[in-house]
Amino acid sequence: MRRTRRALLRGGGATVAAAAVLGLVVAAAAAVPVLWPHDAMTTTFGSILEAPSLAHPMGTDGVGRDVLARFGEGARISLLIGLVAVVTGALAGLLIGLTSGLAGGAVDEVLMRVMDALMAFPTLMLTMAVTISLGSGLPSATAGVTIGTIPWFARVARSETLRITALPMVEAAVALGMGRARLIRAHVLPHMVSVLVVQATATYGSVILSVAALGFLGLGARVPTPEWGAMITEGMEPALTGAWWVAFFPGLGMLIVVTCTSVLSDRIRDVLDPRGSFSGVKGVT
Amino acid sequence: MMGKRSRLGAAVLTTVVLASGCAGADSTPDVRKADTGRKGPLLVNILGAPTTLDPAVACGVNDMHLMDNLYSRLVDYGVKPGPAPGTTIFDPGAYRPDLATSWEIGDDGKTYTFKLAGGAKFASGAPIDAKAVKYSLDRTLTMGMCGKSYLNDGYDKPALIKKVEVVDPATVSVELRWPDPNFLQALAQPAASIVDPTVIEAHGGIAKGKANTHFANNPAGASGPFVLKSYEPGRSATLAANPAYHGKRPASENVQVNFITDTSTLLLQARNGKADVTVGLSKKAARSLEGNPCCKVAAFPSALSLDIALNWRYAPFANEKLRRALTHAFPYQEMLASVGQGYGEPFYGPMPPDMVGYNAEGSRQRQYDPDLARKLIAESGVPTPVTFELSIPAGQEELSEFATAVQSVLSKVDVKVTVREIPPSERAKILNSGAYEAIVISGGPGIVDPGYLLSYDMSCDSPYNITKICVPEADTNWAAARQTMDADKRQEHWDKVTAAWVEASPKLKFWSVPAMVAMDGSMSSLHYSVHPNFSTWK
């Protein structure tokens, strides 16, 4: 474990910088809502669209709310939704992939065709369709993006299951009478974890972008929830009237999170798979 | 799923685009401006697009964008000075001749007789005579679409108009079932447009209770100051002066109208000098243009107002004390200065300040008094925290900000509001079915008259009364005012309506909402009307 951590940090300045900056965003998400004196929801009619200053480092929005407070609250929402969607999607995908890979035959065919059908839609269209059918709001948006991630995890889990169960040592273990449950616990899952971790880190950034896109389109967070995509929508017109800060900071937050997770997922792939056998994993080039 | 590079690209693009002022939002055609001396057409950018060119079918405010330019009516609204030099504004309390040179109202108030201008012609060359007028009005009544409601001044069953008769080729009379002092205003509506019978008959004629789809995207002839040279539904229209027009030739020979659905694009185009006139700017956008060399900004008073309709079917809002409490919970002046950008006039009454019948003394804005609000809530017996869902139209940033402010203000008096955004396609369904608790409405009546407005906003028995407000004393006086021909006596009824309505605190009223127009610095003349008419714009 310690060796892996050291190997991750050996990746150079970019990895360290990405980890540090992402750490700062996580710290902001944790600390701002608790420590910052301004509330993300409180309107102050006397101070609308104030430019960044010491009192309001990220300025105020169209109804006088502190943008930093909303940025921090928005970071918490985006990071948490990303985590929930990726973990849920990974678990569901793992279950489907394992079942498909181990059962084979008709079960494999049916499950994979369903996954193919889901993958046939552009991800944003699929998440929008799910969100609209469930009714707009953050829970629906989370469900939408989660469903969008499942096929990718399922595909990876299935191919890994097939690869691992074909290994000579696994075949030997099965020949010696190892049960299916123990086979999964002892061989399949341990060999699959690293590739799923790479898949998850690669997916995390796009999930955050998808949630923001839904928020931007008015299908995500409800007024006045400070989700980053919704904040960008709120800041569109102020940006045209010179108040650039309302949309800029949530946009910057997304840029930072997506960039950092991409750099880190790259490095994680390099460390866990130095020979490049994960090249089929979505998002890894 | 996006690849890694795509994700990075998307994120970078998001930030760069936002930081650069969303330049990508501007997608409407840049017809000129090669020369500011306006040798090209007058360029008008207007918020929203018409769904039809048929005056008998037109319903909403966007449908009216071209109507007064293509068609004449018997009468038009009066004119009064506008808020900026070179501007005038329509006067809903006065009328001027359009196709009718004069008119007489029978002693019983039920017969209106109009004398037509001799020699008027459609663009096709066909005469605009009494037969064409009768044909046009009968067509609107027969088709039974929105136009029928406007033409009948909101009276539905039975209809107000009994019959339209040709007295002689230059005289037409309209007989009503009961007196209506507001009938001339109904005739000033696009619904009363005079269409060309030869064009209508050449394209399927009139079908009872049915719209003729040909005229959704094609004009029903032209009796107005312009003819339609080209039309791209939802996008743009090109107008040219109608050589056969009976009135004064338009100040600008050619007009290019761009229909723009996004307020950000509207602002961007105005700021970049891509329009001579921009109609429908948000208040924030208008404020940002003040002092900008690109434009002169004018706020035209209108009969629109910003309200929160409280659905009386939702139990807490049937409680008069709770409703009254809420009216005292808002710092109106602060909210108007910030959320409303200072545009508008606060009031509390059944009709807005720029409407006939308005009683300024009786419609003074409720006083901001949060302590009184809390006391009244406690006295109301409604369990606290009082909760309700506030619906707003999706995608309207101004209203979203307003709802956020309402949420924040009411939280201070122990009222918890959740905001629900409803898509435009569902709004009418939700309103008509009553499936809401409270809803933000920024709008006003199609006919600028309290009789018409309160027919759907207050009348106890009306099926169009969306909030189920019922104030019996106001209702009785409303019905009486609608049929009182004497102006002074009618005003007495309106004053009683105002007093009873205010006493009942039936809804939350914030301020009147002016129409924001930005004009290129070179514009010297503009008449603003609730139904835009470009003929004086230059």
PDB file of N, CA, C and O in Angstrom, chain A residues 4-30:
ATOM      1  N   THR A   4       2.520   1.658  -3.221  1.00  0.00           N
ATOM      2  CA  THR A   4       1.618   2.218  -4.242  1.00  0.00           C
ATOM      3  C   THR A   4       1.498   3.727  -4.083  1.00  0.00           C
ATOM      4  O   THR A   4       1.554   4.482  -5.048  1.00  0.00           O
ATOM      5  N   ARG A   5       1.356   4.163  -2.809  1.00  0.00           N
ATOM      6  CA  ARG A   5       1.221   5.604  -2.567  1.00  0.00           C
ATOM      7  C   ARG A   5       2.471   6.336  -3.052  1.00  0.00           C
ATOM      8  O   ARG A   5       2.420   7.375  -3.695  1.00  0.00           O
ATOM      9  N   ARG A   6       3.650   5.703  -2.704  1.00  0.00           N
ATOM     10  CA  ARG A   6       4.901   6.336  -3.132  1.00  0.00           C
ATOM     11  C   ARG A   6       4.984   6.372  -4.663  1.00  0.00           C
ATOM     12  O   ARG A   6       5.401   7.356  -5.251  1.00  0.00           O
ATOM     13  N   ALA A   7       4.554   5.292  -5.262  1.00  0.00           N
ATOM     14  CA  ALA A   7       4.595   5.226  -6.728  1.00  0.00           C
ATOM     15  C   ALA A   7       3.684   6.294  -7.345  1.00  0.00           C
ATOM     16  O   ALA A   7       4.033   6.918  -8.344  1.00  0.00           O
ATOM     17  N   LEU A   8       2.539   6.522  -6.717  1.00  0.00           N
ATOM     18  CA  LEU A   8       1.618   7.546  -7.212  1.00  0.00           C
ATOM     19  C   LEU A   8       2.274   8.920  -7.184  1.00  0.00           C
ATOM     20  O   LEU A   8       2.204   9.689  -8.140  1.00  0.00           O
ATOM     21  N   LEU A   9       2.943   9.216  -6.052  1.00  0.00           N
ATOM     22  CA  LEU A   9       3.536  10.542  -5.887  1.00  0.00           C
ATOM     23  C   LEU A   9       4.793  10.724  -6.729  1.00  0.00           C
ATOM     24  O   LEU A   9       5.208  11.838  -6.999  1.00  0.00           O
ATOM     25  N   ARG A  10       5.399   9.549  -7.126  1.00  0.00           N
ATOM     26  CA  ARG A  10       6.587   9.651  -7.975  1.00  0.00           C
ATOM     27  C   ARG A  10       6.221  10.127  -9.391  1.00  0.00           C
ATOM     28  O   ARG A  10       7.089  10.376 -10.191  1.00  0.00           O
ATOM     29  N   GLY A  11       4.973  10.241  -9.645  1.00  0.00           N
ATOM     30  CA  GLY A  11       4.516  10.572 -10.998  1.00  0.00           C
ATOM     31  C   GLY A  11       4.912  11.952 -11.457  1.00  0.00           C
ATOM     32  O   GLY A  11       4.685  12.330 -12.595  1.00  0.00           O
ATOM     33  N   GLY A  12       5.501  12.738 -10.582  1.00  0.00           N
ATOM     34  CA  GLY A  12       5.951  14.056 -10.998  1.00  0.00           C
ATOM     35  C   GLY A  12       5.077  15.163 -10.465  1.00  0.00           C
ATOM     36  O   GLY A  12       4.106  14.938  -9.737  1.00  0.00           O
ATOM     37  N   GLY A  13       5.476  16.384 -10.853  1.00  0.00           N
ATOM     38  CA  GLY A  13       4.815  17.584 -10.335  1.00  0.00           C
ATOM     39  C   GLY A  13       3.335  17.633 -10.649  1.00  0.00           C
ATOM     40  O   GLY A  13       2.546  18.089  -9.817  1.00  0.00           O
ATOM     41  N   ALA A  14       2.964  17.151 -11.814  1.00  0.00           N
ATOM     42  CA  ALA A  14       1.566  17.253 -12.209  1.00  0.00           C
ATOM     43  C   ALA A  14       0.674  16.466 -11.261  1.00  0.00           C
ATOM     44  O   ALA A  14      -0.387  16.958 -10.840  1.00  0.00           O
ATOM     45  N   THR A  15       1.111  15.254 -10.916  1.00  0.00           N
ATOM     46  CA  THR A  15       0.306  14.426 -10.021  1.00  0.00           C
ATOM     47  C   THR A  15       0.181  15.082  -8.649  1.00  0.00           C
ATOM     48  O   THR A  15      -0.899  15.161  -8.065  1.00  0.00           O
ATOM     49  N   VAL A  16       1.332  15.552  -8.147  1.00  0.00           N
ATOM     50  CA  VAL A  16       1.323  16.187  -6.816  1.00  0.00           C
ATOM     51  C   VAL A  16       0.429  17.429  -6.840  1.00  0.00           C
ATOM     52  O   VAL A  16      -0.393  17.637  -5.948  1.00  0.00           O
ATOM     53  N   ALA A  17       0.606  18.214  -7.903  1.00  0.00           N
ATOM     54  CA  ALA A  17      -0.198  19.446  -7.995  1.00  0.00           C
ATOM     55  C   ALA A  17      -1.686  19.111  -8.097  1.00  0.00           C
ATOM     56  O   ALA A  17      -2.515  19.742  -7.429  1.00  0.00           O
ATOM     57  N   ALA A  18      -2.018  18.113  -8.912  1.00  0.00           N
ATOM     58  CA  ALA A  18      -3.431  17.740  -9.066  1.00  0.00           C
ATOM     59  C   ALA A  18      -4.010  17.270  -7.738  1.00  0.00           C
ATOM     60  O   ALA A  18      -5.123  17.657  -7.358  1.00  0.00           O
ATOM     61  N   ALA A  19      -3.212  16.437  -7.028  1.00  0.00           N
ATOM     62  CA  ALA A  19      -3.692  15.943  -5.731  1.00  0.00           C
ATOM     63  C   ALA A  19      -3.881  17.097  -4.761  1.00  0.00           C
ATOM     64  O   ALA A  19      -4.863  17.160  -4.016  1.00  0.00           O
ATOM     65  N   ALA A  20      -2.921  18.039  -4.781  1.00  0.00           N
ATOM     66  CA  ALA A  20      -2.990  19.160  -3.842  1.00  0.00           C
ATOM     67  C   ALA A  20      -4.200  20.057  -4.149  1.00  0.00           C
ATOM     68  O   ALA A  20      -4.946  20.450  -3.249  1.00  0.00           O
ATOM     69  N   VAL A  21      -4.384  20.357  -5.432  1.00  0.00           N
ATOM     70  CA  VAL A  21      -5.491  21.261  -5.797  1.00  0.00           C
ATOM     71  C   VAL A  21      -6.844  20.598  -5.517  1.00  0.00           C
ATOM     72  O   VAL A  21      -7.766  21.225  -4.977  1.00  0.00           O
ATOM     73  N   LEU A  22      -6.924  19.308  -5.860  1.00  0.00           N
ATOM     74  CA  LEU A  22      -8.176  18.594  -5.581  1.00  0.00           C
ATOM     75  C   LEU A  22      -8.429  18.552  -4.070  1.00  0.00           C
ATOM     76  O   LEU A  22      -9.568  18.705  -3.611  1.00  0.00           O
ATOM     77  N   GLY A  23      -7.332  18.385  -3.336  1.00  0.00           N
ATOM     78  CA  GLY A  23      -7.442  18.407  -1.873  1.00  0.00           C
ATOM     79  C   GLY A  23      -7.975  19.735  -1.387  1.00  0.00           C
ATOM     80  O   GLY A  23      -8.809  19.800  -0.460  1.00  0.00           O
ATOM     81  N   LEU A  24      -7.536  20.815  -2.031  1.00  0.00           N
ATOM     82  CA  LEU A  24      -8.014  22.149  -1.636  1.00  0.00           C
ATOM     83  C   LEU A  24      -9.520  22.287  -1.893  1.00  0.00           C
ATOM     84  O   LEU A  24     -10.246  22.857  -1.081  1.00  0.00           O
ATOM     85  N   VAL A  25      -9.960  21.764  -3.047  1.00  0.00           N
ATOM     86  CA  VAL A  25     -11.398  21.847  -3.360  1.00  0.00           C
ATOM     87  C   VAL A  25     -12.200  21.031  -2.345  1.00  0.00           C
ATOM     88  O   VAL A  25     -13.249  21.478  -1.848  1.00  0.00           O
ATOM     89  N   VAL A  26     -11.669  19.846  -2.020  1.00  0.00           N
ATOM     90  CA  VAL A  26     -12.358  19.014  -1.018  1.00  0.00           C
ATOM     91  C   VAL A  26     -12.390  19.746   0.319  1.00  0.00           C
ATOM     92  O   VAL A  26     -13.409  19.769   1.019  1.00  0.00           O
ATOM     93  N   ALA A  27     -11.259  20.382   0.662  1.00  0.00           N
ATOM     94  CA  ALA A  27     -11.202  21.133   1.926  1.00  0.00           C
ATOM     95  C   ALA A  27     -12.211  22.278   1.900  1.00  0.00           C
ATOM     96  O   ALA A  27     -12.899  22.538   2.894  1.00  0.00           O
ATOM     97  N   ALA A  28     -12.301  22.948   0.734  1.00  0.00           N
ATOM     98  CA  ALA A  28     -13.275  24.050   0.619  1.00  0.00           C
ATOM     99  C   ALA A  28     -14.688  23.517   0.794  1.00  0.00           C
ATOM    100  O   ALA A  28     -15.516  24.128   1.475  1.00  0.00           O
ATOM    101  N   ALA A  29     -14.954  22.375   0.181  1.00  0.00           N
ATOM    102  CA  ALA A  29     -16.296  21.785   0.294  1.00  0.00           C
ATOM    103  C   ALA A  29     -16.622  21.463   1.741  1.00  0.00           C
ATOM    104  O   ALA A  29     -17.759  21.624   2.194  1.00  0.00           O
ATOM    105  N   ALA A  30     -15.588  21.024   2.484  1.00  0.00           N
ATOM    106  CA  ALA A  30     -15.823  20.650   3.879  1.00  0.00           C
ATOM    107  C   ALA A  30     -15.882  21.869   4.788  1.00  0.00           C
ATOM    108  O   ALA A  30     -16.718  21.954   5.683  1.00  0.00           O
TER     109      ALA A  30
END
